[in-house]
Coordinates of C-alpha atoms in Angstrom, one line a residue:
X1 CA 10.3 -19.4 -32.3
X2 CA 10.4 -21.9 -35.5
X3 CA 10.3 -25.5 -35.2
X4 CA 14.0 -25.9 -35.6
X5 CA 14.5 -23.5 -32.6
X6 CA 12.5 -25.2 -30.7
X7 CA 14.3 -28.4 -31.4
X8 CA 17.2 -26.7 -30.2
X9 CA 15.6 -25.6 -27.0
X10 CA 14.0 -28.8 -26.1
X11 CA 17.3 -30.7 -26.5
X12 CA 19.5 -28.4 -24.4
X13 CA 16.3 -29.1 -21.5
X14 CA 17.3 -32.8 -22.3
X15 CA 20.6 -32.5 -21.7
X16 CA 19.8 -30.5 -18.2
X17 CA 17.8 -33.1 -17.4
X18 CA 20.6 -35.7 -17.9
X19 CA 23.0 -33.2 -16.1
X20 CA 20.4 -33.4 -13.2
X21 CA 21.5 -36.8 -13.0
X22 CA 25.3 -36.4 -12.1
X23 CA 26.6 -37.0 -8.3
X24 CA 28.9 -34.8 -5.8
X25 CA 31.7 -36.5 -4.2
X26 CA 31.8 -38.2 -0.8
X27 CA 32.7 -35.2 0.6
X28 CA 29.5 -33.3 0.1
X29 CA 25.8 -34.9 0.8
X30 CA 24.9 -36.8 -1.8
X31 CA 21.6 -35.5 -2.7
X32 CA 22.7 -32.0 -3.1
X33 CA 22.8 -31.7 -6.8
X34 CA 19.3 -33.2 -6.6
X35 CA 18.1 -30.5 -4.3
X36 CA 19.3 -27.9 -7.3
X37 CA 17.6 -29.5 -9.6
X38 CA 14.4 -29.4 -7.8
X39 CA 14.8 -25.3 -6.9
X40 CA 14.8 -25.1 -10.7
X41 CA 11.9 -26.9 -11.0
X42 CA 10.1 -25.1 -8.3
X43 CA 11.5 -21.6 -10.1
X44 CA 13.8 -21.1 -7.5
X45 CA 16.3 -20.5 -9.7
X46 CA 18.6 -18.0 -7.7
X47 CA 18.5 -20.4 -4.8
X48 CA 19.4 -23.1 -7.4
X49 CA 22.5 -21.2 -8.6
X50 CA 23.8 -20.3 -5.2
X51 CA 24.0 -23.9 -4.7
X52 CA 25.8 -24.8 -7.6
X53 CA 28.2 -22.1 -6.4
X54 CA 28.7 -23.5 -3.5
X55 CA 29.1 -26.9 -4.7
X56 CA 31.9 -25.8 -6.8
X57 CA 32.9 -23.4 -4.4
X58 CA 33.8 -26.3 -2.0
X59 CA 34.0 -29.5 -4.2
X60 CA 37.0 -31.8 -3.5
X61 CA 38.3 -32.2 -6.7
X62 CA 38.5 -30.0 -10.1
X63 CA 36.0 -32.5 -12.1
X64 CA 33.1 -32.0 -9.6
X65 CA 33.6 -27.9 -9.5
X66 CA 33.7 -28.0 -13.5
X67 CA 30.3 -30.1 -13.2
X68 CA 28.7 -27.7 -10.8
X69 CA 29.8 -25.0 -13.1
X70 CA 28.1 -26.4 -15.8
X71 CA 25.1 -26.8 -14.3
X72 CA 25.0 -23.5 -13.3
X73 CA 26.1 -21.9 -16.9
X74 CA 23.0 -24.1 -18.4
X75 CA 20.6 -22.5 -15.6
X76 CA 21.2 -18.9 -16.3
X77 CA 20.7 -19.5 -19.9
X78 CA 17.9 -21.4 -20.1
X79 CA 16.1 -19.7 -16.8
X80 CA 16.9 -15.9 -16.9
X81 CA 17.6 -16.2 -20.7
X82 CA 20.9 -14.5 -20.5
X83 CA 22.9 -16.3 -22.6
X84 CA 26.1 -14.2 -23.0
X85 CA 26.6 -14.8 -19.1
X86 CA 26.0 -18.5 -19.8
X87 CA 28.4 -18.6 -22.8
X88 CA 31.2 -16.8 -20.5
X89 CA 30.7 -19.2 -18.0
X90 CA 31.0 -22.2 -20.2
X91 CA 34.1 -20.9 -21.6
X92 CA 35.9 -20.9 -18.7
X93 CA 35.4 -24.1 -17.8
X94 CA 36.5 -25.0 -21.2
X95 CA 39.9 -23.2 -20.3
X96 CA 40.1 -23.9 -16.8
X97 CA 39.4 -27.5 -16.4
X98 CA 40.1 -28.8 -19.8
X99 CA 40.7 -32.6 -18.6
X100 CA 37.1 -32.6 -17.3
X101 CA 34.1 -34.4 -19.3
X102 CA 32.2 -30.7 -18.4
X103 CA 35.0 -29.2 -20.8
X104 CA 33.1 -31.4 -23.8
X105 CA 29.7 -31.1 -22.5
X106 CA 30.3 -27.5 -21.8
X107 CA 31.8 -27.2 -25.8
X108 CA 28.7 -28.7 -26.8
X109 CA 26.1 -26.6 -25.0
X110 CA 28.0 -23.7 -26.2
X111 CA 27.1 -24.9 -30.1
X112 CA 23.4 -25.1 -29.0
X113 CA 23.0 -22.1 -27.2
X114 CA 24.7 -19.7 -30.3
X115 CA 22.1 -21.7 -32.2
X116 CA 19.6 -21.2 -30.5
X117 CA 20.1 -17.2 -30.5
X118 CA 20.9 -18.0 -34.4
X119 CA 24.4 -17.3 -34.7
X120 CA 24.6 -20.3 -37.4
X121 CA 28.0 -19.8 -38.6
X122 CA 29.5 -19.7 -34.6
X123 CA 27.2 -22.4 -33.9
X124 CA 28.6 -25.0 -36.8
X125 CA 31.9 -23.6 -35.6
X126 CA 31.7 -24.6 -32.2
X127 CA 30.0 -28.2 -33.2
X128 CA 32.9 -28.8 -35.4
X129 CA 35.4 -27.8 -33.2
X130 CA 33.6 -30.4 -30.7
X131 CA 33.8 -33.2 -33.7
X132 CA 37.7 -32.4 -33.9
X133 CA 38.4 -32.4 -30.5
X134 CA 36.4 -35.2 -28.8
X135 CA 35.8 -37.6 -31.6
X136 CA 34.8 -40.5 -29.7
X137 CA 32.5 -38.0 -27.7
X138 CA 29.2 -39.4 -26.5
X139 CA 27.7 -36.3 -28.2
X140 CA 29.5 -36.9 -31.2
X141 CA 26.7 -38.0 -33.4
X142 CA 24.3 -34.9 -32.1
X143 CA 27.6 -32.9 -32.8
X144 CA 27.7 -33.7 -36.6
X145 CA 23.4 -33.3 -37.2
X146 CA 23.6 -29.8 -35.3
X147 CA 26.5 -29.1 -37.5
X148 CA 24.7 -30.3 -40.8
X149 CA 21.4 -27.9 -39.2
X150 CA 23.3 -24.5 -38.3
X151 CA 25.2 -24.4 -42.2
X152 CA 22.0 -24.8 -43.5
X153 CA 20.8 -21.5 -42.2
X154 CA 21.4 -18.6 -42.8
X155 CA 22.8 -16.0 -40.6
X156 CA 19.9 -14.4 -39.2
X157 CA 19.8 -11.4 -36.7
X158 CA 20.1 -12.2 -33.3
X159 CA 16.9 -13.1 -31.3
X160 CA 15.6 -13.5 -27.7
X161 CA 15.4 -16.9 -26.3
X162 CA 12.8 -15.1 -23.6
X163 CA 9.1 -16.5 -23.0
X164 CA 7.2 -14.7 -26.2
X165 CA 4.7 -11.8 -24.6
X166 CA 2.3 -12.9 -27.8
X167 CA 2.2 -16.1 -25.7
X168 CA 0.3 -14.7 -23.4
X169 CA -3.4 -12.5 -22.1
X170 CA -4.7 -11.3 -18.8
X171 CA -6.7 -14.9 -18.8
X172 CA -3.9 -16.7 -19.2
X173 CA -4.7 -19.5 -16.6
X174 CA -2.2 -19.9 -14.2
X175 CA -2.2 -23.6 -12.4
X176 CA -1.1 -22.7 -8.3
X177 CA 0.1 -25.3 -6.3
X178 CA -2.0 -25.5 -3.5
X179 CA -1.0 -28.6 -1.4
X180 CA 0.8 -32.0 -2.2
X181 CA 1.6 -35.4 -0.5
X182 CA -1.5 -34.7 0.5
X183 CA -3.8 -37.8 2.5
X184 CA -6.8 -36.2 2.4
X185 CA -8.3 -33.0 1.6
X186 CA -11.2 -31.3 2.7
X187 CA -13.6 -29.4 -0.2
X188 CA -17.0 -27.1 0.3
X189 CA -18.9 -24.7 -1.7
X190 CA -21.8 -22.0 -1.2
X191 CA -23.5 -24.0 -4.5
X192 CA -23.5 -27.4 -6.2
X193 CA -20.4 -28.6 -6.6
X194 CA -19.7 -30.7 -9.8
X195 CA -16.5 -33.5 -10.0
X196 CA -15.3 -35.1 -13.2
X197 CA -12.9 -37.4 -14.1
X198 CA -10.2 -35.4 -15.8
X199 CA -9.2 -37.8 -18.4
X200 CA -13.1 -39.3 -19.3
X201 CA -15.3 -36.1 -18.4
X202 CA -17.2 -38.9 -16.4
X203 CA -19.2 -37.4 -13.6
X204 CA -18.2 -38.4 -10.1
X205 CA -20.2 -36.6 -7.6
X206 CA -22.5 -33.7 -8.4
X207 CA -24.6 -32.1 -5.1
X208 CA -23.4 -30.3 -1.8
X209 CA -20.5 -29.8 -0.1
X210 CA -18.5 -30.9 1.9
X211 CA -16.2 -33.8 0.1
X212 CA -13.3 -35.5 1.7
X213 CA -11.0 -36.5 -0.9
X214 CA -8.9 -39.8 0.3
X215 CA -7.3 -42.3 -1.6
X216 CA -8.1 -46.1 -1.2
X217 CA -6.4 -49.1 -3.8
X218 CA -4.7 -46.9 -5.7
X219 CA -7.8 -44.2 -6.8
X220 CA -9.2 -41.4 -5.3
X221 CA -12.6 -41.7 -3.1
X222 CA -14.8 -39.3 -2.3
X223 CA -16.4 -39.1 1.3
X224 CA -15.1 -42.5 1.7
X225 CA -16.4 -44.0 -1.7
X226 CA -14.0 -45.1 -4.2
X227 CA -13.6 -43.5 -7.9
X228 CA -12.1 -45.6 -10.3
X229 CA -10.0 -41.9 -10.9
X230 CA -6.6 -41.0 -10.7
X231 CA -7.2 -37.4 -11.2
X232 CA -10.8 -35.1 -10.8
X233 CA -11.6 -31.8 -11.5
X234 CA -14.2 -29.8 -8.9
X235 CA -16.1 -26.8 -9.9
X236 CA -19.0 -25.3 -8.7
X237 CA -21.2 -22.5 -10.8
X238 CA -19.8 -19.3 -10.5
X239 CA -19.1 -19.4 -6.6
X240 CA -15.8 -19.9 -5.1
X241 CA -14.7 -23.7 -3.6
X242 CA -12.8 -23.8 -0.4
X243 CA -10.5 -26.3 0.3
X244 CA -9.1 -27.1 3.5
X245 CA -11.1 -24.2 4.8
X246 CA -9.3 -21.5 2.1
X247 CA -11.5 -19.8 -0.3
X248 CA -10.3 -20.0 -3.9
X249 CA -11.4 -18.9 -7.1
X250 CA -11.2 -20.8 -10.3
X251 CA -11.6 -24.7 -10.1
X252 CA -9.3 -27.7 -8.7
X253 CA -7.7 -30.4 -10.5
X254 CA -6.7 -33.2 -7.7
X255 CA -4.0 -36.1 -8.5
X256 CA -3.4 -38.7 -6.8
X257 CA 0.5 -39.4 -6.8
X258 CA 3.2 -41.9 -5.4
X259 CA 3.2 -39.8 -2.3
X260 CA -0.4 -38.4 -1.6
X261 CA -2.5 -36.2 -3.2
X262 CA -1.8 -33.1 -5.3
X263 CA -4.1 -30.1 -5.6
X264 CA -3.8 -27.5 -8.1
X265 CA -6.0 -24.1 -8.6
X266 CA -6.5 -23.4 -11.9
X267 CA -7.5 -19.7 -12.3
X268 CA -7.2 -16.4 -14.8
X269 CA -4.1 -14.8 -14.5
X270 CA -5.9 -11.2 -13.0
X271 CA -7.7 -13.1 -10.3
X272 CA -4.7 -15.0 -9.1
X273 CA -2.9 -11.8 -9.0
X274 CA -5.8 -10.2 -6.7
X275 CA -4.9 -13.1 -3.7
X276 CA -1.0 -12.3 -4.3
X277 CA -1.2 -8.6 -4.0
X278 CA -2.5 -8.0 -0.2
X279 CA 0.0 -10.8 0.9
X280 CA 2.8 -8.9 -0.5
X281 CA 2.1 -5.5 0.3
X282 CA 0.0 -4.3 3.0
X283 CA -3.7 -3.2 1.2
X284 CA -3.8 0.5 3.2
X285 CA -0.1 1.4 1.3
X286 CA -0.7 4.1 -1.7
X287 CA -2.6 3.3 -4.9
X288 CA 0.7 3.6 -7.1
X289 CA 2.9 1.7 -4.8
X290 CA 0.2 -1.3 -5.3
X291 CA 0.0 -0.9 -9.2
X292 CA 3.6 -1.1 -8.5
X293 CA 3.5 -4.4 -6.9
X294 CA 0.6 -5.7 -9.3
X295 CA 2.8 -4.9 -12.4
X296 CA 6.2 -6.8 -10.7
X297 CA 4.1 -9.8 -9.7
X298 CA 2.1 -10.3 -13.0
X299 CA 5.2 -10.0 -14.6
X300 CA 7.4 -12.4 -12.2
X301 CA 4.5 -15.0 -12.2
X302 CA 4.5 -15.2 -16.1
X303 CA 8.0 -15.2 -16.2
X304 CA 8.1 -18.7 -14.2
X305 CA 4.8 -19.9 -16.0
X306 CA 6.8 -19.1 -19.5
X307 CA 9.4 -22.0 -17.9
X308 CA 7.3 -24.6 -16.4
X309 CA 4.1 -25.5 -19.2
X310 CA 5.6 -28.7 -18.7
X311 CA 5.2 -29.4 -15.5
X312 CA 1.5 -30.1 -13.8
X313 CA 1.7 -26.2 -12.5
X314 CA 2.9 -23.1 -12.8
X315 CA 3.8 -21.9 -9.5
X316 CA 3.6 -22.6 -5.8
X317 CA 0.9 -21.0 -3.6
X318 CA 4.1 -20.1 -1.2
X319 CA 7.3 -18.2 -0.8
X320 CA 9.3 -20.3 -3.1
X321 CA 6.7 -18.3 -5.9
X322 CA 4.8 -15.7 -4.3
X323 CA 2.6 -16.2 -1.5
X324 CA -1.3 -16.6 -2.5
X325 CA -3.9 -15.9 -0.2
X326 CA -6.4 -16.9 -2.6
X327 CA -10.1 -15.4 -2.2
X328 CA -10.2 -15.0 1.3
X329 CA -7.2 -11.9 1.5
X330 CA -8.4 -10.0 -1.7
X331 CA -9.2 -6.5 -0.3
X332 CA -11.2 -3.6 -2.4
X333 CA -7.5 -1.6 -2.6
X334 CA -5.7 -4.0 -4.1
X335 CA -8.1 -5.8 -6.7
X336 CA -8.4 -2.0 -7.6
X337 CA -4.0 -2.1 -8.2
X338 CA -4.8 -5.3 -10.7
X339 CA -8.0 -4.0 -12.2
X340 CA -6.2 -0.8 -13.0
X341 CA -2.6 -1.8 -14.6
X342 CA -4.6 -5.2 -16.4
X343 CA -2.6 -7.0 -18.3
X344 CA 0.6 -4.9 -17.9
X345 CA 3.8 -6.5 -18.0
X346 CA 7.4 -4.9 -17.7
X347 CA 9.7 -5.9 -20.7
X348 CA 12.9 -5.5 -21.5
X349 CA 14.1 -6.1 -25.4
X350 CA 10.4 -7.4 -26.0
X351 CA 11.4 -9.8 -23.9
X352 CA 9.2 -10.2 -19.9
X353 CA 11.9 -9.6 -17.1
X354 CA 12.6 -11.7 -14.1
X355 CA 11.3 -8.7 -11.9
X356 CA 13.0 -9.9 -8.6
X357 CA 11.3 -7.8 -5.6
X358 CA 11.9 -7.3 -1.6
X359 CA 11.3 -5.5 1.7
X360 CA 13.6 -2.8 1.9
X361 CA 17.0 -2.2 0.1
X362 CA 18.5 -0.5 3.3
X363 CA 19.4 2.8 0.9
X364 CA 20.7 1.1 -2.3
X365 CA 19.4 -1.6 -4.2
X366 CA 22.2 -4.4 -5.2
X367 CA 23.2 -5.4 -8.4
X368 CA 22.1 -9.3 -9.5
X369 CA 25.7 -10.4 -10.5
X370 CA 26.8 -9.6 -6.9
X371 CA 24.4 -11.5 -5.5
X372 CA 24.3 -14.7 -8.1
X373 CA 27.0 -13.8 -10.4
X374 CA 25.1 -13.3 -13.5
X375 CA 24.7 -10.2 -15.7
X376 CA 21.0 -9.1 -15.8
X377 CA 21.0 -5.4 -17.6
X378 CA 17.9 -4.5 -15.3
X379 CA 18.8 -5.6 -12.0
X380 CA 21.4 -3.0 -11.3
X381 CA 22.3 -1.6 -8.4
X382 CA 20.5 1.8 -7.8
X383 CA 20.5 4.5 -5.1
X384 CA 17.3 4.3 -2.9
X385 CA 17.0 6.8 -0.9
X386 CA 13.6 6.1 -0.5
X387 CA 14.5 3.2 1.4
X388 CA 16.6 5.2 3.9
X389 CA 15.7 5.8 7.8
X390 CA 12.8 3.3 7.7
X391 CA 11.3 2.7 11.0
X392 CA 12.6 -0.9 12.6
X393 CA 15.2 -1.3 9.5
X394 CA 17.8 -2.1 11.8
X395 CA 17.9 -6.0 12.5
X396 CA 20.2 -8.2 15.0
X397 CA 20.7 -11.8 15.3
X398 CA 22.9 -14.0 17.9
X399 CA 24.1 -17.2 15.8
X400 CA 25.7 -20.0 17.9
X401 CA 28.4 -21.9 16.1
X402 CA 26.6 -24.8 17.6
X403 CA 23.4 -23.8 15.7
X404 CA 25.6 -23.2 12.5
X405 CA 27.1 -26.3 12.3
X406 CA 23.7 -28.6 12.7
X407 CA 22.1 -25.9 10.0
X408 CA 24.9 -26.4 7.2
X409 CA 25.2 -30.0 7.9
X410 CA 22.0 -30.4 7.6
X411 CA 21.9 -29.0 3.9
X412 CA 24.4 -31.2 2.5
X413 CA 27.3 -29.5 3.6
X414 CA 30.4 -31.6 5.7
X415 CA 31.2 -28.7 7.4
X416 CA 31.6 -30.5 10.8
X417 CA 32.1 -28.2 14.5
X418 CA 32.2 -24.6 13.2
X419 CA 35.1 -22.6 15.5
X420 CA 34.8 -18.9 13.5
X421 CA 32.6 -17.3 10.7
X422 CA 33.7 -14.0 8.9
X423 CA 32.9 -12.0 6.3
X424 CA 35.8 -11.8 3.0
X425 CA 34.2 -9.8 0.5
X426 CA 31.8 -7.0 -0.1
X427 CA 29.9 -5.4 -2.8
X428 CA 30.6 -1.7 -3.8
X429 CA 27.0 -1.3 -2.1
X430 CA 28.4 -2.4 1.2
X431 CA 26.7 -5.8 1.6
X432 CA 28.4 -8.7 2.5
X433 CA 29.2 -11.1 -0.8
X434 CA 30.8 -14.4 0.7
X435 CA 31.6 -15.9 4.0
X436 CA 34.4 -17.9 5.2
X437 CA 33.2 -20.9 7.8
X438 CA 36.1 -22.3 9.4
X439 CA 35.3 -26.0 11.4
X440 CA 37.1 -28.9 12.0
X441 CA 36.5 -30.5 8.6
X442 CA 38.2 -27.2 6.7
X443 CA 37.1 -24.2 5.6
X444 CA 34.1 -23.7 4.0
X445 CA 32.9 -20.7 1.4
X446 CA 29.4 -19.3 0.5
X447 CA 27.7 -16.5 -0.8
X448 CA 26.0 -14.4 1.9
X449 CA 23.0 -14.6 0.2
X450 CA 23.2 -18.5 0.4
X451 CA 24.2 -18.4 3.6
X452 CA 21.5 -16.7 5.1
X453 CA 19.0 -18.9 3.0
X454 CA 20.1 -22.1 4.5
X455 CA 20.7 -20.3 7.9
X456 CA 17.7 -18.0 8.7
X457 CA 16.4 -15.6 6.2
X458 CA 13.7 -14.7 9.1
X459 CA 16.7 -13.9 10.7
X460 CA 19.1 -12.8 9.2
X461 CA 17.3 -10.4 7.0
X462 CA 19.3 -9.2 4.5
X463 CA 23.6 -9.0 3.5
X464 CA 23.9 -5.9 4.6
X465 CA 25.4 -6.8 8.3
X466 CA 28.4 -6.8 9.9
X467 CA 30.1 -9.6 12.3
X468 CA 30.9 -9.4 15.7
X469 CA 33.0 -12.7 16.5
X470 CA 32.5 -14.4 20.1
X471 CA 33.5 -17.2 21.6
X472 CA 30.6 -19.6 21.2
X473 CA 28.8 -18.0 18.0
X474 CA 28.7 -14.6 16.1
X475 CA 26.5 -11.6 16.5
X476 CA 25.1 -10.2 13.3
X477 CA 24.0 -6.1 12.9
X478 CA 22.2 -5.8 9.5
X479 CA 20.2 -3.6 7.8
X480 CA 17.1 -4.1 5.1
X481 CA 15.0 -6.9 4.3
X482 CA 16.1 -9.4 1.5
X483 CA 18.1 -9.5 -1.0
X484 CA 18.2 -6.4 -2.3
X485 CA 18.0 -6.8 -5.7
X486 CA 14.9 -5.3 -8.0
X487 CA 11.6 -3.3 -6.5
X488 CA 12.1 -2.3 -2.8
X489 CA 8.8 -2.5 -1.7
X490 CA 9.0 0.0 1.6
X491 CA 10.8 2.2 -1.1
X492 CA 7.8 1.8 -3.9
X493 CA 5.7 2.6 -0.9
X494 CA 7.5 6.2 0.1
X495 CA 7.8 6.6 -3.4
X496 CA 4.1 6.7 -4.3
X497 CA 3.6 8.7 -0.8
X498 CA 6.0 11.3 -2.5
X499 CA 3.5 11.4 -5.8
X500 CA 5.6 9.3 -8.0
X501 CA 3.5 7.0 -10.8
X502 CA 3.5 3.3 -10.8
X503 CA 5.6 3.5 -14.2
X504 CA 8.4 6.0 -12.0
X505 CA 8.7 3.5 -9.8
X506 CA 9.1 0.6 -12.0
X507 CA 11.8 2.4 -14.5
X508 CA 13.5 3.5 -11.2
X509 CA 13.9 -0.2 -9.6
X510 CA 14.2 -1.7 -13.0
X511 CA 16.4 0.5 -15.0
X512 CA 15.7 0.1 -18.9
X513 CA 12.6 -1.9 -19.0
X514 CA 9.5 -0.6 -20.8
X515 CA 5.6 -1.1 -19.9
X516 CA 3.7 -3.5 -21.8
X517 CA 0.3 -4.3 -22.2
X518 CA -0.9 -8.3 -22.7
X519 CA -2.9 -8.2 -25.6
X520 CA -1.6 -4.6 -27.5
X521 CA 1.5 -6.5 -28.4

């Protein structure tokens, strides 16, 4: 990406970071638009854009819908780089809510996003029709110096804004998340273990294990002795650390911020990948089915990293990334699935995919714009008869309205006393695409997906369930795990049983992508 692209890119994150800023009306809890922009920063980005929906789903008047929308339009081109979808959306809030300040903002964006796939011409276009059409605009000024930029250039062939693969190798180190808000944690070692300062390099504490890491006055302090540190690393030579009485591999950085302390495991890419494996798919499973897995999680965990360098990590040691076991899970099987597809990434365009993974699809995989209304040309909808006739697919779950009600309320939503939930919608899959709450405060739509998220999704397993209305709360009789979209992993699993290859099961769950290798690009 040139300079100038960069530019573009790091200007459009400025202007989602003043977005992040804007406030729902009194009708919806404040600190909802918040919440989505920390899912985004967490990489939650589906869960992010279901609640944008739903905030404009549900908004209260046509200015806070066209806000949520443009939130949303910004999120699915700047995290699952697919711009067309973003450019569709932003159009129509151009045309449908063209008294709203989104209409200029969304104008605007739409100027930096054709730049920043170099479609010059469109891009001074769009900037100029924004000059003409809000000339006291508070973009105005950017307006006229991305204007002077794009008819500089000229008209290029269209590019990715994806994370480049030349970016990165299978030692990429990936910085997990291990614990924050954090008022003391607890650090051993098999051998010496060495602390530094992170900013000085000064030496803090070299000897045996264990340290207690508190904070006193502001600094950290180490078995009750205060640093003048805000932030140490802790290594030991060659062994693993523990901390908290987990075994990790890699070393530790530890801040100390406004609300406790933060720990981070910096490791290599392959050895974070051999504590994710057995905690998404069980280690006695077939040999393909876990190069499978290995190949969807390297992929998915540089995909977030490729958004977040910068931010303090990566990802999260839980299920808002993947979960990570760390040392203590690895198992002989599965280090054998990472050693054995190193470095391999799926792609599609050149580009790495968001490869989106679950449980069981139920018999047919779902198609990502059903599910979060945005076209992504390798999360289609496929037949999975793999996934068919699985032992304990079928689910059922007993909500009471009572339960509802406290739930949704609870996540920002006035919903008030729930009296009926039904389903009004469906994919051509069969799964369940939005519900209608009805309660004393009106009626209230979501996406299923987002509904079971704030609900259960313990619980209420997947969208592929059917209602059965009572007088006090609904009965619901599902199918699957998750949300169906990507890699079934029960399928991957029958799949490989059946003598299919890592690779058939990738191109079969992720139709059009190709297999790359980190460091052959």
């Amino acid at each position: 990406m040139s300079q100038m692209q960069r530019g573009a890119f790091g200007i459009i994150l400025f202007l989602l970071g003043g977005l992040f800023s804007i406030r729902p009306s009194a009708a919806m809890n404040a600190d909802s638009f918040d919440r989505a922009a920390d899912l985004l920063r967490k990489g939650q980005y589906t869960d992010a854009l279901d609640l944008y929906q739903t905030l404009a789903d549900n908004a209260d008047t046509p200015n806070m819908t066209a806000q949520a929308l443009l939130l949303k339009a910004t999120a699915i081109g700047l995290y699952l780089n697919q711009p067309d979808s973003a450019l569709s959306l932003l159009r129509k809030i151009r045309a449908d809510y063209p008294d709203s300040p989104a209409a200029a903002d969304a104008l605007f964006h739409e100027g930096m996003m054709l730049y920043e796939q170099q479609h010059y011409r469109a891009a001074h276009n769009t900037f100029s029709l924004y000059m003409d059409q809000y000339p006291k605009g508070f973009r105005h000024a950017s307006a006229q110096s991305w204007k002077a930029h794009a008819g500089k250039q000229a008209e290029g062939k269209v590019t990715s804004i994806g994370p480049s693969l030349s970016d990165f190798t299978p030692d990429t180190e990936i910085r997990v998340l291990m614990t924050e808000s954090a008022r003391q944690v607890h650090i051993d070692a098999s051998s010496r273990i060495l602390i530094q300062d992170a900013f000085t390099g000064k030496e803090l504490y070299r000897g045996a294990g264990p340290i207690n890491v508190t904070h006193q006055n502001g600094k950290l302090a180490l078995n009750h002795r205060p640093s003048a540190s805000l932030q140490c690393r802790v290594e030991t030579n060659g062994s693993t650390l523990s901390l908290n009485g987990t075994r990790l591999r890699g070393f530790l950085m530890v801040s100390l911020e406004p609300n406790g302390m933060q720990v981070i495991n910096h490791l290599p890419l392959e050895h974070y990948l051999y504590g994710i494996i057995p905690k998404e798919m069980p280690s006695g499973w077939p040999h393909d089915a876990l190069k499978a897995q290995a190949v969807a999680s390297r992929t998915y965990a540089l995909y977030i990293t490729s958004k977040n360098r910068l931010m303090p990590y990566d990802v999260k040691a839980s299920t808002a990334s993947q979960v990570y076991g760390g040392y203590a899970v690895e198992t002989t099987s599965t280090n054998a699935a990472v050693n054995a597809t190193r470095g391999q990434v799926l792609t599609h365009n050149d580009q790495l995919i968001i490869a989106f993974f679950h449980a069981n699809s139920a018999g047919h995989t779902e198609d990502a714009h059903h599910v979060w209304q945005v076209e992504i040309p390798y999360l289609k909808a496929v037949p999975d008869q793999f996934s068919s006739n699985l032992p304990n697919s079928g689910w059922e779950y007993y909500l009471p309205y009572t339960t509802a009600s406290s739930r949704l309320n609870q996540a920002g939503l006035n919903i008030g006393k729930i009296s009926a939930i039904s389903s009004c919608e469906y994919s051509p899959t069969g799964r369940v695409l939005r519900i209608a709450v009805h309660a004393n405060n009106g009626n209230t739509s979501l996406s299923a997906n987002h509904f079971r998220c704030l609900l259960d999704e313990k619980q209420i397993k997947s969208t592929y369930f059917k209602i059965i209305s009572g007088p006090s709360g609904i009965l619901l009789k599902g199918e699957g795990y998750g949300h169906g979209v990507g890699m079934s992993q029960w399928g991957a699993n029958r799949m490989a049983a059946a003598g299919y290859s890592h690779l058939d099961i990738l191109k079969h769950y992720y139709p059009g992508v190709a297999l790359a290798t980190l460091g052959n690009i």
